[in-house]
Amino acid sequence: MLDPETFLVELYVPVDEFCKERLPPERRPGRAAALDRSEVITLALFAQWARFRSERDFWRYATAHLRPLVPTLPGRAQFNRQVRRHRDAIAAFALWLAERLGAHQASYEVLDSTAAPTRNAKRRGRGWLPGLADVGWSNRLGWYEGFHVLAAAAPSGAVTGFGCGPASSNDRALAEALFAQRATPAPRLASVGRPASGVYVADSGFAGVECEARWAADHQAQVVAPPQEGSGRAWPKPKRRQAARWRQVVETVFDHLLFAFRLERDRPHELDGFQARLAAKVALHNFCLWLNRRLGHPDLAFAELLGW
């Protein structure tokens, strides 16, 4: 079990390596920022632990305990602006870690989605994200207001791509966007990552004869998903159980994102803030997996990695 200061140093080393290896030098007019890019990304990831109840709570901890490591710590508002500005770099770091973990050599990826609430669905008014977050249904939460998060993960648990849409988004529509962007990459949606083998194991929410055929023909994405009830197709029980075992890893990934890294409790006010936090949570997940592997611990055993 690592203390917070040691964990921060362990995190900073690959972040700085990534920034020097994969990103161009920072060039901005005016005075230099209080923190360089590597420091911003490191703190942005560290801030996602559920030990911090909110961004304000993390900042109280940082000002009380982290100044010896980060003496130029700026104000909270300035730091938040820097995190949003480096949103794409944080997402790229998450996917770089997936490469380091060998996720793209996997024979398949597991595809699934989860609810990310941003506001109580019963509250009146338009809220902070009108036209961006809306109301949708989740088997875990019931009706909720927020975003629908999609992720692809290798069997090891490393997240190889992710994205989000309004809560009302259909699983198949989000999958269509991910497959299309992976087939024809766009810089603005770099978080979708790149495919491994092109085979995806998913649940019945992604199933459909027409869409499965279209994805295979247009995007070279083969989706293996149990058919929905009433579709006229049927899988034998052993095949369904095997698919459920393969999908279990993405349930563990979402459990980390939602509870260990606070996605369930975040209440963002801006879309780029939500996207930056989501990218930081995915990056922290991949980093913890990478660190566990380096320390000889089980890949997904995060609970005892950090001691407060």
PDB file of N, CA and C in Angstrom, residues 224-227 234-247:
ATOM      1  N   VAL A 224     -20.586  -9.438 -30.921  1.00  0.00           N
ATOM      2  CA  VAL A 224     -21.140 -10.697 -30.428  1.00  0.00           C
ATOM      3  C   VAL A 224     -21.991 -10.351 -29.215  1.00  0.00           C
ATOM      4  N   ALA A 225     -23.325 -10.417 -29.381  1.00  0.00           N
ATOM      5  CA  ALA A 225     -24.239 -10.022 -28.309  1.00  0.00           C
ATOM      6  C   ALA A 225     -25.421 -10.975 -28.279  1.00  0.00           C
ATOM      7  N   PRO A 226     -25.854 -11.390 -27.105  1.00  0.00           N
ATOM      8  CA  PRO A 226     -27.019 -12.278 -27.023  1.00  0.00           C
ATOM      9  C   PRO A 226     -28.248 -11.588 -27.589  1.00  0.00           C
ATOM     10  N   PRO A 227     -29.048 -12.278 -28.386  1.00  0.00           N
ATOM     11  CA  PRO A 227     -30.222 -11.638 -29.005  1.00  0.00           C
ATOM     12  C   PRO A 227     -31.247 -11.214 -27.971  1.00  0.00           C
ATOM     13  N   ALA A 234     -32.184 -17.213 -30.753  1.00  0.00           N
ATOM     14  CA  ALA A 234     -31.961 -17.719 -29.397  1.00  0.00           C
ATOM     15  C   ALA A 234     -30.559 -18.295 -29.284  1.00  0.00           C
ATOM     16  N   TRP A 235     -29.952 -18.069 -28.120  1.00  0.00           N
ATOM     17  CA  TRP A 235     -28.650 -18.672 -27.809  1.00  0.00           C
ATOM     18  C   TRP A 235     -28.855 -19.753 -26.762  1.00  0.00           C
ATOM     19  N   PRO A 236     -28.123 -20.856 -26.855  1.00  0.00           N
ATOM     20  CA  PRO A 236     -28.183 -21.851 -25.774  1.00  0.00           C
ATOM     21  C   PRO A 236     -27.607 -21.276 -24.485  1.00  0.00           C
ATOM     22  N   LYS A 237     -28.028 -21.813 -23.347  1.00  0.00           N
ATOM     23  CA  LYS A 237     -27.582 -21.291 -22.044  1.00  0.00           C
ATOM     24  C   LYS A 237     -26.062 -21.281 -21.887  1.00  0.00           C
ATOM     25  N   PRO A 238     -25.341 -22.344 -22.296  1.00  0.00           N
ATOM     26  CA  PRO A 238     -23.876 -22.296 -22.132  1.00  0.00           C
ATOM     27  C   PRO A 238     -23.234 -21.111 -22.857  1.00  0.00           C
ATOM     28  N   LYS A 239     -23.751 -20.772 -24.039  1.00  0.00           N
ATOM     29  CA  LYS A 239     -23.193 -19.645 -24.788  1.00  0.00           C
ATOM     30  C   LYS A 239     -23.492 -18.328 -24.090  1.00  0.00           C
ATOM     31  N   ARG A 240     -24.708 -18.195 -23.547  1.00  0.00           N
ATOM     32  CA  ARG A 240     -25.059 -16.980 -22.813  1.00  0.00           C
ATOM     33  C   ARG A 240     -24.184 -16.818 -21.560  1.00  0.00           C
ATOM     34  N   ARG A 241     -23.952 -17.921 -20.867  1.00  0.00           N
ATOM     35  CA  ARG A 241     -23.136 -17.853 -19.652  1.00  0.00           C
ATOM     36  C   ARG A 241     -21.694 -17.481 -19.973  1.00  0.00           C
ATOM     37  N   GLN A 242     -21.175 -18.031 -21.074  1.00  0.00           N
ATOM     38  CA  GLN A 242     -19.812 -17.695 -21.456  1.00  0.00           C
ATOM     39  C   GLN A 242     -19.692 -16.211 -21.800  1.00  0.00           C
ATOM     40  N   ALA A 243     -20.667 -15.688 -22.559  1.00  0.00           N
ATOM     41  CA  ALA A 243     -20.653 -14.261 -22.897  1.00  0.00           C
ATOM     42  C   ALA A 243     -20.755 -13.402 -21.638  1.00  0.00           C
ATOM     43  N   ALA A 244     -21.567 -13.840 -20.668  1.00  0.00           N
ATOM     44  CA  ALA A 244     -21.701 -13.091 -19.412  1.00  0.00           C
ATOM     45  C   ALA A 244     -20.378 -13.079 -18.643  1.00  0.00           C
ATOM     46  N   ARG A 245     -19.650 -14.189 -18.670  1.00  0.00           N
ATOM     47  CA  ARG A 245     -18.338 -14.224 -18.003  1.00  0.00           C
ATOM     48  C   ARG A 245     -17.359 -13.274 -18.682  1.00  0.00           C
ATOM     49  N   TRP A 246     -17.382 -13.227 -19.997  1.00  0.00           N
ATOM     50  CA  TRP A 246     -16.493 -12.313 -20.715  1.00  0.00           C
ATOM     51  C   TRP A 246     -16.830 -10.862 -20.407  1.00  0.00           C
ATOM     52  N   ARG A 247     -18.127 -10.574 -20.236  1.00  0.00           N
ATOM     53  CA  ARG A 247     -18.548  -9.187 -19.997  1.00  0.00           C
ATOM     54  C   ARG A 247     -18.279  -8.737 -18.572  1.00  0.00           C
TER      55      ARG A 247
END
